[in-house]
Each structure stands twice: as structure tokens, then as C-alpha cells.
XYZ file of C-alpha atoms in Angstrom:
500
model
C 36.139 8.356 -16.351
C 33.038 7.815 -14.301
C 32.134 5.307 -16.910
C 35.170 2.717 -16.597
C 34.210 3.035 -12.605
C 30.860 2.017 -13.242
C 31.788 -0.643 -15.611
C 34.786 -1.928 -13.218
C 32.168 -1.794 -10.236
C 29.547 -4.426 -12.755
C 32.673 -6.575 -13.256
C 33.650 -6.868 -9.669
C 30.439 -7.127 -8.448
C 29.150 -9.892 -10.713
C 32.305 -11.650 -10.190
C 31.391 -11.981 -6.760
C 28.167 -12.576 -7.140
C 29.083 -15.689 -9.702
C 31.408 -16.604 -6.354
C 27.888 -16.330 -3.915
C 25.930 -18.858 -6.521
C 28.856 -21.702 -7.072
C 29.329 -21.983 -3.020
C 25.606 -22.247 -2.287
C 25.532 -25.071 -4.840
C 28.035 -26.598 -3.917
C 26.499 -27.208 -0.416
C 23.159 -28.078 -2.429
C 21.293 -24.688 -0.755
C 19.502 -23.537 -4.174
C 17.580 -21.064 -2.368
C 19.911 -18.386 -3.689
C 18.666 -18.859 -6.953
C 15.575 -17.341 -5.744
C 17.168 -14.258 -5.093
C 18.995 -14.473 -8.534
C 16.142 -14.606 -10.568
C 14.527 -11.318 -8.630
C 17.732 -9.238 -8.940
C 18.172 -9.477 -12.641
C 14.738 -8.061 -13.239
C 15.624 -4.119 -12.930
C 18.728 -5.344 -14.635
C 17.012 -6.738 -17.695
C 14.870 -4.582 -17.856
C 16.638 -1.257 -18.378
C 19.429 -3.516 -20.561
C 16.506 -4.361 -23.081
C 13.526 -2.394 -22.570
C 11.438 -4.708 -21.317
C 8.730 -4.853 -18.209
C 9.619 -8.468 -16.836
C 8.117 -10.105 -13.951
C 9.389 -12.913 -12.291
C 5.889 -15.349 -12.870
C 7.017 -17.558 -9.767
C 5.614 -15.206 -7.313
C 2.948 -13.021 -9.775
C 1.363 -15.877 -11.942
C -1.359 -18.594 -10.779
C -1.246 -20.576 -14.368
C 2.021 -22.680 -13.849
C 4.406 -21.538 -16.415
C 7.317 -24.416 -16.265
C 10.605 -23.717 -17.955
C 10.729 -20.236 -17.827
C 11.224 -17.857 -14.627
C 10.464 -14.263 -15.855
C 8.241 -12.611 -17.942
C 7.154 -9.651 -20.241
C 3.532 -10.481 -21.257
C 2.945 -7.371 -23.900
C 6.404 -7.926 -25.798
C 6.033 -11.629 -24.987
C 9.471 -12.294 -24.299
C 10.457 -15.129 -21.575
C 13.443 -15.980 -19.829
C 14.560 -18.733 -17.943
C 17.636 -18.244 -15.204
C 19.786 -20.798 -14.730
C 23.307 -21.795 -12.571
C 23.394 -25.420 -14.616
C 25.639 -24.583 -17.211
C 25.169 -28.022 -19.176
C 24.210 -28.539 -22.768
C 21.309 -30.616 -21.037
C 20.111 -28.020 -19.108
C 19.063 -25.901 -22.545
C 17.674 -29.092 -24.250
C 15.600 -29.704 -20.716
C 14.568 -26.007 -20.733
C 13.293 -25.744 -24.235
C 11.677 -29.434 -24.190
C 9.537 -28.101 -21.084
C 8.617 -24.724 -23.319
C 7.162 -26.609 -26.203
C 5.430 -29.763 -24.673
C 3.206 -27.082 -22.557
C 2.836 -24.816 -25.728
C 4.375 -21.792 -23.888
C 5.145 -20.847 -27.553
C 1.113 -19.070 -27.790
C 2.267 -16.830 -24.888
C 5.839 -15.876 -25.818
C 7.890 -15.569 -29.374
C 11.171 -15.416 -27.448
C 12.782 -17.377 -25.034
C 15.849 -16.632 -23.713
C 18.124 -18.802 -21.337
C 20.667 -17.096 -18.847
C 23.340 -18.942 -17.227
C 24.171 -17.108 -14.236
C 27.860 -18.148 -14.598
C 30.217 -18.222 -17.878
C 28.560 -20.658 -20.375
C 30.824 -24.336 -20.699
C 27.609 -25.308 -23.256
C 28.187 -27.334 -26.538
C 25.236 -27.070 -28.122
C 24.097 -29.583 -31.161
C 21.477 -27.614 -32.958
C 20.555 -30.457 -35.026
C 19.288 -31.504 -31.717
C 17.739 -28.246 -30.873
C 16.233 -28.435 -33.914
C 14.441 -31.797 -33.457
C 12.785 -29.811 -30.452
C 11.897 -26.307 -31.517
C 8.910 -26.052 -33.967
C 9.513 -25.032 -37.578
C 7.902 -21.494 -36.845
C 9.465 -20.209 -33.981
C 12.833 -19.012 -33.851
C 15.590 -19.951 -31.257
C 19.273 -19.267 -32.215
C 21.962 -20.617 -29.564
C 24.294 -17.858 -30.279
C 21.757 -15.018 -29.668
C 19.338 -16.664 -27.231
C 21.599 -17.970 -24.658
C 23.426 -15.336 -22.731
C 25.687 -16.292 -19.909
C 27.376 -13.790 -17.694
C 30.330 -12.612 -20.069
C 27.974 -11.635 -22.537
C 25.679 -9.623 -20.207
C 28.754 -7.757 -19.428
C 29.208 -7.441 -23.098
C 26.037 -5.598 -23.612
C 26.399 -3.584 -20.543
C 29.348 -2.190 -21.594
C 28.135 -1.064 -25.194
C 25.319 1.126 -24.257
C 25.767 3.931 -24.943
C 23.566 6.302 -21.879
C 25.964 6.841 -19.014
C 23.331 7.087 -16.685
C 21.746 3.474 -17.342
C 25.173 2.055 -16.218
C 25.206 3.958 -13.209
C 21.963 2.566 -12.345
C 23.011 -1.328 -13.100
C 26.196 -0.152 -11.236
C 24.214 0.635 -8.060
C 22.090 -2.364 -7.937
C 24.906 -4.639 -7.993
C 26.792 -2.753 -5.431
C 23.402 -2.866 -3.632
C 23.089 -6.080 -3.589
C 26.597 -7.372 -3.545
C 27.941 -5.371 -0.204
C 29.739 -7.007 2.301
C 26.311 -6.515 4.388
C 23.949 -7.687 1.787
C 26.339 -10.864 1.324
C 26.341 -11.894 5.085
C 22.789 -11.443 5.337
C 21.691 -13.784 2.731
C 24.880 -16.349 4.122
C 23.136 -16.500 7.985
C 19.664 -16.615 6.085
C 20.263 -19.494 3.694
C 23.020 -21.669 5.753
C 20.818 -21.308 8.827
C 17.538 -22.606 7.008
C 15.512 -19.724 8.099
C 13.937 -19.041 4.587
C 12.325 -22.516 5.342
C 11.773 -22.817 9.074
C 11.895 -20.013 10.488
C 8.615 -18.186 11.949
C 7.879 -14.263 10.961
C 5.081 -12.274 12.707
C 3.497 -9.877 9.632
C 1.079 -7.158 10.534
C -2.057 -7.368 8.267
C -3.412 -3.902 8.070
C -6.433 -4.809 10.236
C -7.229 -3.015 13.991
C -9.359 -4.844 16.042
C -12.568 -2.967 16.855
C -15.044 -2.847 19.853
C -18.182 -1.940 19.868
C -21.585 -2.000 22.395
C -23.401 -5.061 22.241
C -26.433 -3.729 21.461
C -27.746 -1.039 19.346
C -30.996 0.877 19.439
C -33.538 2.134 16.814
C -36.668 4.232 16.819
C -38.767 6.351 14.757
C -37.909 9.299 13.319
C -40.795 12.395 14.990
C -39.523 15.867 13.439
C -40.816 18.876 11.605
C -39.571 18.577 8.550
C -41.578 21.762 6.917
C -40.758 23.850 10.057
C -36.613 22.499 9.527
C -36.775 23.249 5.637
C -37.965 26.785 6.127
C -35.487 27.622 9.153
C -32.572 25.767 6.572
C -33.707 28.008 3.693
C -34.274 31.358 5.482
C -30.663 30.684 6.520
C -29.313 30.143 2.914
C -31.270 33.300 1.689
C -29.021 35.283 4.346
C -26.519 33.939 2.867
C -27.161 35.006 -1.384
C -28.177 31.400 -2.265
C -31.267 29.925 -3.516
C -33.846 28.305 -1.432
C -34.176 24.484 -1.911
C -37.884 22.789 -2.498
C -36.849 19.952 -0.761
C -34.429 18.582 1.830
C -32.706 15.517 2.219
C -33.949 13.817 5.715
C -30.589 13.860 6.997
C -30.144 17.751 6.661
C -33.136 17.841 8.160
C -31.708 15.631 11.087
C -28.915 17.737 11.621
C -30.501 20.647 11.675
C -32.863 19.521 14.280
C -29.753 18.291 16.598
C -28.446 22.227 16.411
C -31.246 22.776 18.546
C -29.901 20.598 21.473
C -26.232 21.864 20.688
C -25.089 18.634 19.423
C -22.957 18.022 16.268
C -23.333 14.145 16.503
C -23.549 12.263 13.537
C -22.896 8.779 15.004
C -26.257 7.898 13.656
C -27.620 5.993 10.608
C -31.541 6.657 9.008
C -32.638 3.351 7.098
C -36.239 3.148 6.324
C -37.364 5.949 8.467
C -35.937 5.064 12.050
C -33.049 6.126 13.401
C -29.971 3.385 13.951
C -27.469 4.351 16.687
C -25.197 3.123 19.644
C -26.363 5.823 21.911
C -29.281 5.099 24.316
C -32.089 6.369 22.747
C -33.872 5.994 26.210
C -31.705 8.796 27.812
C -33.276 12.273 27.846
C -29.594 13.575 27.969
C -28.999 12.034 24.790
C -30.243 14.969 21.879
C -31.500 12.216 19.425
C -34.456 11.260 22.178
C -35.452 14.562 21.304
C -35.933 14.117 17.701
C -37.388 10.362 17.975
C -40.856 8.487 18.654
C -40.068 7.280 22.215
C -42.821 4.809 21.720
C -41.022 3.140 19.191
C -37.412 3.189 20.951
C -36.121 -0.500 20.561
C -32.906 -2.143 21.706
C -31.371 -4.915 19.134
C -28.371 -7.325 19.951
C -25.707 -6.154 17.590
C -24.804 -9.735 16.136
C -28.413 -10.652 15.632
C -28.866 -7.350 13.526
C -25.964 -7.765 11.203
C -26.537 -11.267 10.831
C -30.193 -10.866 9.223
C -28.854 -10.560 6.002
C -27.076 -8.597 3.735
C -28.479 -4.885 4.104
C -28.550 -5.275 7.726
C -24.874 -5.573 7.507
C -24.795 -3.201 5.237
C -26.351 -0.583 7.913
C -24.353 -2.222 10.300
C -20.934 -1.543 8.861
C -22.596 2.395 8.125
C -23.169 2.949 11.401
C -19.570 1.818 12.882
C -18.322 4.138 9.584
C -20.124 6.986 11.792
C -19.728 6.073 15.048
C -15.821 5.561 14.369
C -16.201 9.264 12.875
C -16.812 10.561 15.798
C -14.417 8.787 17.597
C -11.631 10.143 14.847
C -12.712 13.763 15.869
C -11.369 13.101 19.626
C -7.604 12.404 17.761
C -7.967 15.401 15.656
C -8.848 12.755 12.398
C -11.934 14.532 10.401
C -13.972 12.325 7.971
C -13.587 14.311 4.610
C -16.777 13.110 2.366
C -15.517 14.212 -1.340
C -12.084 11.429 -1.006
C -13.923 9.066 1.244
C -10.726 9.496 3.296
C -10.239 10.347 7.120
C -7.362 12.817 7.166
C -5.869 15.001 10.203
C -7.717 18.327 10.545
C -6.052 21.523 9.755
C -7.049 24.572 12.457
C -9.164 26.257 9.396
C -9.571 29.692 11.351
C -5.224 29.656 10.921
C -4.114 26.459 9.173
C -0.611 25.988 9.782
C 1.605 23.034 10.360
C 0.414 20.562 12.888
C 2.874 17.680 14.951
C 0.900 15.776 17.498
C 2.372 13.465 20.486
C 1.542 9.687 20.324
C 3.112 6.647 22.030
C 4.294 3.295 20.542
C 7.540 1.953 22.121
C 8.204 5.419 23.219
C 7.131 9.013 23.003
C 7.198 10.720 20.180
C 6.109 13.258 18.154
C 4.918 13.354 14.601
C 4.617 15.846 11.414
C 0.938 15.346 10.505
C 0.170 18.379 8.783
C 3.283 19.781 6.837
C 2.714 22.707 4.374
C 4.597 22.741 0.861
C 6.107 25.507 -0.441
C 6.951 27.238 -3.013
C 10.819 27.057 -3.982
C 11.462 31.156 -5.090
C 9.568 33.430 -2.407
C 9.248 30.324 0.569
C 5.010 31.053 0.051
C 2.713 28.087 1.032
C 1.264 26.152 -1.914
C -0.981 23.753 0.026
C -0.448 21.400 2.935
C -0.356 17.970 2.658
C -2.555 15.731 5.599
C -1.629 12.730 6.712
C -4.803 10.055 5.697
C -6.052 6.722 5.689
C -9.443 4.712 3.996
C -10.865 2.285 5.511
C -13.152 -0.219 5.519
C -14.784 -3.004 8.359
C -14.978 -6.467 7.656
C -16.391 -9.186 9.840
C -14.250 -12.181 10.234
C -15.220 -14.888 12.474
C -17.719 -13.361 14.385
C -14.893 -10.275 14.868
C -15.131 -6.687 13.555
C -11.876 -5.130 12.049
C -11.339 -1.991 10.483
C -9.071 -2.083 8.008
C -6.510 0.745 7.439
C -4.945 2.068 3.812
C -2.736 4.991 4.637
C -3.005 7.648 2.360
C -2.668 11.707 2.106
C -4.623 14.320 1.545
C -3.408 18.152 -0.256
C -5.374 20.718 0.667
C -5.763 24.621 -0.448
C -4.129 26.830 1.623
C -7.186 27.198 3.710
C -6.603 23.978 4.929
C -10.223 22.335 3.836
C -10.617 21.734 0.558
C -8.545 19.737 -2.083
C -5.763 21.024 -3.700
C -5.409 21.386 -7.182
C -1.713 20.055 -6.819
C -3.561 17.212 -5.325
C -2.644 14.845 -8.206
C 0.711 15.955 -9.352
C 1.945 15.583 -5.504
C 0.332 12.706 -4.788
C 1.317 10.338 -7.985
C 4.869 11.709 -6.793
C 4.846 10.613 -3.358
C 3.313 7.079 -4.075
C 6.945 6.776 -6.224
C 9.072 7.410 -3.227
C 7.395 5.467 -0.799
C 8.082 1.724 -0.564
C 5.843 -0.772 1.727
C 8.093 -0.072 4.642
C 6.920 3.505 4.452
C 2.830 2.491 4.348
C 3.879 -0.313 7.021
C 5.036 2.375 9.263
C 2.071 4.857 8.447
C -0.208 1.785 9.399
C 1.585 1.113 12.831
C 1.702 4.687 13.594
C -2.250 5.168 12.728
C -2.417 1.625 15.230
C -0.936 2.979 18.107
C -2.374 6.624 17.929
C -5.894 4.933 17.450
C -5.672 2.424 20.213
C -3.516 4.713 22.729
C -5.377 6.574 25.593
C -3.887 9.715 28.173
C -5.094 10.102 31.201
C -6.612 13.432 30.141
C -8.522 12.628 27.355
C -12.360 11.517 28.255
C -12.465 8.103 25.966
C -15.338 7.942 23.576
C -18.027 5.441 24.665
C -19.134 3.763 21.996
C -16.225 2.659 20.076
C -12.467 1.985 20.840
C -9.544 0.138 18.961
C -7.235 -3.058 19.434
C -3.726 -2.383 19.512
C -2.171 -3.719 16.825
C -1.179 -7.688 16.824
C 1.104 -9.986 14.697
C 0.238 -13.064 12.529
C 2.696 -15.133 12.931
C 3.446 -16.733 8.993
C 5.980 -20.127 8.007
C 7.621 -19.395 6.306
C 9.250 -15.889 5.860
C 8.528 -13.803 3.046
C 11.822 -12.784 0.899
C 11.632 -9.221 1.320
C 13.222 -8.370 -1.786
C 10.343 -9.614 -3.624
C 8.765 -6.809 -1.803
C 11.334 -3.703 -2.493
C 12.110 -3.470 -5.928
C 14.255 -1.293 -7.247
C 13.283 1.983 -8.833
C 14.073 2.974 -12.270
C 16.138 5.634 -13.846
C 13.296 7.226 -14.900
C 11.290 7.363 -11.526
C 13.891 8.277 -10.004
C 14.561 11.293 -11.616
C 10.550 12.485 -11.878
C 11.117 12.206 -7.931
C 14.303 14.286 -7.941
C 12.167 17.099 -10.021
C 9.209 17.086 -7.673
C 8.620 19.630 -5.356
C 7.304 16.573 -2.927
C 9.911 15.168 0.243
C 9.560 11.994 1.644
C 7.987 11.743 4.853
C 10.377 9.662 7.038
C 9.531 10.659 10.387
C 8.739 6.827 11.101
C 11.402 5.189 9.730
C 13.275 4.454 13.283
C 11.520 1.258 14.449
C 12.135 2.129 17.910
C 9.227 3.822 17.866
C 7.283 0.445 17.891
C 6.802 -2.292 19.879
């Protein structure tokens, strides 16, 4: 039974869909096609087994004739409304004079509605090489035929799945969408502001640098009488920034906005200030102040030090929002309360108030126990472009032990889970929400001095972007590893009004 209403929802659908692609031609608005050739993808592929791509949008070699792609079983297919014998000879004409024929050994043509093609394959034959192999009756498929196949396989479930992306796509919504977006031109000329995942950064406009003036023998014995208290093994030698830290302890500072290159100390902090605990550590003889675009400009490990030290000064800046730096990932993640990790939501303001699940702990199904928690994380980077600093933001998530510090050993299995569910709408809204946290400011929160963030701005693009090409459907089989995960998606963010 639930078969026939899977098949009888196909059959509808496509018949409407047939309906869609005749009246945008009709009014010469071939845009549509556009959208045809990314919706059979998912379709094709779980039909045939195959991996397609649509080359339009993923290949820089031009690839004429042909509109999707499976590079490892080297199959191509073109996707075409012209239902005219003409159309094929065109198609296959193209294939051969630009020797597609090393790439693929099978070309198939799809008319998108029911095939009215006579074919002379004399003719075809006068165009198709002696070794490759091109049958009309098996290598052009209009739409009665794809219904054909459809309806002989045999799994139950893959024609559920081609049942829901029609219906997906073929809704009364879905169909007036696409009608304002291609009759009103706006796939052409219409404006759309993107958000690059870049936050503008600022910075002091000088830096200062001096020698380094510490004990280092007196440091290394106070660091290994302290580790011998402690059951472990004394260490011959130190590295200069343990010895660094160790030294700041002394003036009750936990700092480490700091950089050591070549034996002096790098820094945003006024070296000059006696309040400051790194004057106590430093040559004050040697204390010198250096404009911050003239040092990264020098050359290449200049910038190098440069980008370090915002790396570290931004560190600190993170530990005001609760955001630790955790070394083994590379990853700044939100810090768990280690003396009694628990959950952790934290206010923030974009549009609105609101309050977000940052920490969340994972449990275990039978007895309700906690497994590990899971952090919300980002990586990032800083580029220079144009004579402006941005740090560039890659949301992630972290899985920690149930002491809330280091990794989990679910870590992977979790985390290969969760990158299935989420879509780019999820990491675009982890990305906004890290912009406005980062740039936002109470009026009870001392701001940190030495480094602050842009709110986050739009690039305006001509012309818009077809999401689709964007949110592509999962498979069968994804979706069911995500059904027998443990993992939930995080959609705490997924109301826009949120944002501004």
C-alpha cells in the first residue's frame, strides 16, 4: 500500500513539474532549467548508483554538451526540455568534437518531458566513433521511462526517498517561489547581501618589544621542585615560555597576550607601565614601541609574529566571553566550570535577547548518565586584506570527558554525525551568533583593551546565488546513520529573528 502512494505521489509530482518547465519556455525564461538539472541529481543518483555532480557550478574545464557528472564511473548526462531529434544529434556532435569521450564511456541524454524524438541512427552513427557505444533506445531516457525505472525497484525505502524530494520540491510553496523568482528577473538582477565568515578586528596601533631579563635556572628549579611534589620527573631543561609563565605567577598574572621571537618579548601592553607584570620580567633599557603596520609589513615572519600575537591577544579577549583557547584541536571552544561541569546557556544579543545552549551534556539512553558534553567551537584564522585585519570564523564543536577538559573519546563518532545533520544554514547561524556575542558589550562587563570585534557586515553580491545549489538533499543512507546516532541537532538558532 504505502508503495502505490509513493509511486502515485512521483507521478503527480513529475506531472506537474513537466507543467512548471513547458510554461517557463513558453515565455522564453530558461532559468528553470537550472533548477532542473540540480534536482535530478539525488534522484539519479539513488536510481543508478551513481555520485553525479552537476559540472556547471563544480568544474573550471568547460565541459559543453553534458550537464552532470560522475567522474570515477565516468558516466555523463546531459538534461534537456528540447525534445527534437536535433537536439540529440547537437548534443552528441558537441561530446565528440571536444573528445569528452577520454573522460566519460557513457553519455546519457534526458528529456525532461515525454520524448516526440525520431531518431536516424544511421545518422547517429556518422557521429559517434566506432569504439564507443551509444544506443538510442537505452541512452535516451525521457520522463515516462524514468518513471518506468522508478517503479521497478525493488527497496521500498528508495521510493520513499524520490517520493519526498519531488513533493519537496513540487509544493504549492516551492512552486510559487521559483514563479515570483524567475518571472520577476531576480535570479538576474536582483542584489543579495552574503555574510563572508570574516569579523572585522581592531587592534592598538602600536606594539611594543623588549628584552627578555629572567632567571631561568632559579624558574627551572622552582618548576621542577613543584613537579617532584607532584610524583613526576624533573625536566633538564625548560622551554622559555614555561619559564615566562612561571615568572608572571609571581606578579599574579595569568596573561599570555604575549609573543617571544628571537629573545624579546612582542606584546600590545605597555611595556613602560610598572603596573603591567611583563615590565617586571623585561630589560627596560631595551623597551621599544613599533607602529603595528610598519612591523607586519617587513616581510613575511614579521607577519607571521604579527598574526601570533593577535592569536594571543584575541585569547585573552575570548576568556572575558567564557571562550578558552584549547591547544591539542587548535580550536577556541566555551569553557566548562571544571570544579562542576554541567550544562552551560549564556545571554547574548543580536536582534533581540536571547539565550543560548553552549555547553549541552549527552547522555546515555538506559540509566540518563552523562557520556561527555559537547562545546560549542570555532577555528580561526586572521588575514590582512587591504590594509584591514579580519579574523576569520569556522564554527565547530568540541566533546569533552565528563570532566569537562579534555577530549572525548566519542569525539569522532559524534562529531562525523553532527557534520551530517547540519546544512550551511546551521554553520551560517553558528557564525552570526559567534558575530554578535564577540562584538556585543554590557554595561557591566570591563571591555578588554587591546582588542575588540566588528559587528558583522554584508557583501552585497549580483547576482543571487540559487540556494538549492547550496542544500542538497541527504541520502537514504545518511539519513538513517543520523536517525541511529545518539547526537541531536542543535537548532537553537534557527529563528532568524534573532539577527539583524
Amino acid at each position: 500500500m504505502k508503495r502505490q502512494e509513493y509511486i502515485n505521489k512521483i507521478v503527480r509530482y513529475s506531472a506537474i513539474f513537466i507543467n512548471e518547465i513547458e510554461g517557463f519556455s513558453a515565455l522564453n525564461q530558461y532559468d528553470i532549467n537550472i533548477h532542473a538539472e540540480n534536482f535530478y541529481i539525488p534522484v539519479f543518483n539513488e536510481l543508478f548508483g551513481l555520485s553525479l555532480e552537476n559540472i556547471n557550478v563544480t568544474q573550471k574545464r568547460n565541459f559543453p554538451a553534458i550537464d552532470l557528472a560522475d567522474f570515477q564511473k565516468k558516466v555523463a548526462i546531459q538534461i534537456t526540455s528540447t525534445n527534437t531529434s536535433q537536439k540529440v544529434y547537437d548534443t552528441l556532435k558537441t561530446f565528440f568534437e571536444n573528445d569528452l569521450q577520454k573522460y566519460f564511456d557513457v553519455i546519457y541524454i534526458y528529456i525532461i518531458n515525454n520524448k516526440a524524438v525520431k531518431i536516424n541512427e544511421n545518422k547517429i552513427n556518422e557521429i559517434i566513433p566506432s569504439e564507443f557505444t551509444f544506443s538510442p533506445n537505452q541512452n535516451i531516457i525521457d520522463n515516462s521511462e524514468l518513471l518506468r525505472k522508478i517503479n521497478s525497484l525493488q527497496s521500498i525505502a528508495k521510493i520513499e526517498y524520490i517520493a519526498k524530494i519531488f513533493e519537496q520540491e513540487f509544493s504549492d510553496v516551492q512552486l510559487e517561489l521559483r514563479r515570483l523568482t524567475y518571472q520577476s528577473g531576480s535570479l538576474k538582477n536582483e542584489a543579495e547581501n552574503i555574510f563572508p565568515n570574516l569579523l572585522g578586528v581592531n587592534f592598538p596601533t602600536s606594539l611594543y618589544k623588549a628584552q627578555l631579563n629572567i632567571d631561568e635556572e632559579s624558574l627551572s628549579d622552582e618548576l621542577n621542585q613543584y613537579l617532584t611534589g607532584i610524583g613526576k620527573r624533573k625536566i633538564k631543561k625548560f622551554r622559555t615560555e614555561k619559564l615566562i609563565k612561571q615568572a608572571l605567577r609571581k606578579y599574579y598574572s595569568k596573561n599570555d597576550d604575549w609573543v617571544l621571537f628571537e629573545k624579546w618579548i612582542y606584546t600590545f601592553r605597555d611595556l613602560s607601565d610598572n603596573k603591567e607584570a611583563l615590565s617586571r620580567i623585561i630589560d627596560a633599557g631595551t623597551i621599544t614601541e613599533i607602529d603595528c603596520d610598519d612591523f607586519y609589513s617587513a616581510n613575511e615572519d614579521y607577519e607571521r609574529v604579527f598574526k601570533n600575537i593577535l592569536r594571543r591577544t584575541f585569547g585573552e579577549f575570548c576568556k572575558t566571553k567564557g571562550i578558552e583557547w584549547f591547544g591539542k584541536k587548535k580550536i577556541f571552544r566555551f569553557a566548562n566550570n571544571y570544579d562542576n561541569p554541567s550544562e552551560k546557556r549564556i545571554k547574548w544579543k543580536g536582534k533581540k535577547e536571547a539565550t543560548k545552549t553552549v555547553i549541552s551534556a549527552i547522555r546515555y539512553k538506559k540509566d540518563n548518565h552523562i557520556i561527555c558534553f559537547r562545546n560549542l567551537a570555532f577555528h580561526c584564522a586572521f588575514i590582512n586584506i587591504d590594509s584591514k585585519w579580519y579574523i576569520v570564523i569556522n564554527p565547530t564543536w568540541s566533546f569533552t570527558n565528563t570532566y569537562g577538559y579534555k577530549q572525548s573519546r566519542f569525539e569522532p563518532y559524534y562529531m562525523s554525525g553532527i557534520k551530517r545533520m547540519e546544512n550551511n544554514k546551521s554553520v551560517y547561524n553558528y557564525y552570526r551568533f559567534f558575530g554578535y556575542y564577540l562584538a556585543y558589550n554590557d554595561l557591566f562587563t570591563k571591555p578588554y583593551p587591546f582588542i575588540s570585534i566588528h559587528p558583522i557586515s554584508p557583501l552585497t553580491l549580483l547576482p543571487r546565488i540559487d540556494e538549492i545549489k547550496w542544500l542538497p538533499i541527504k541520502s537514504q543512507t545518511m539519513q538513517k546513520e543520523i536517525i541511529d546516532s545518539d547526537i541531536q541537532i542543535d537548532n537553537e538558532l534557527f529563528d532568524d529573528s534573532f539577527f539583524e
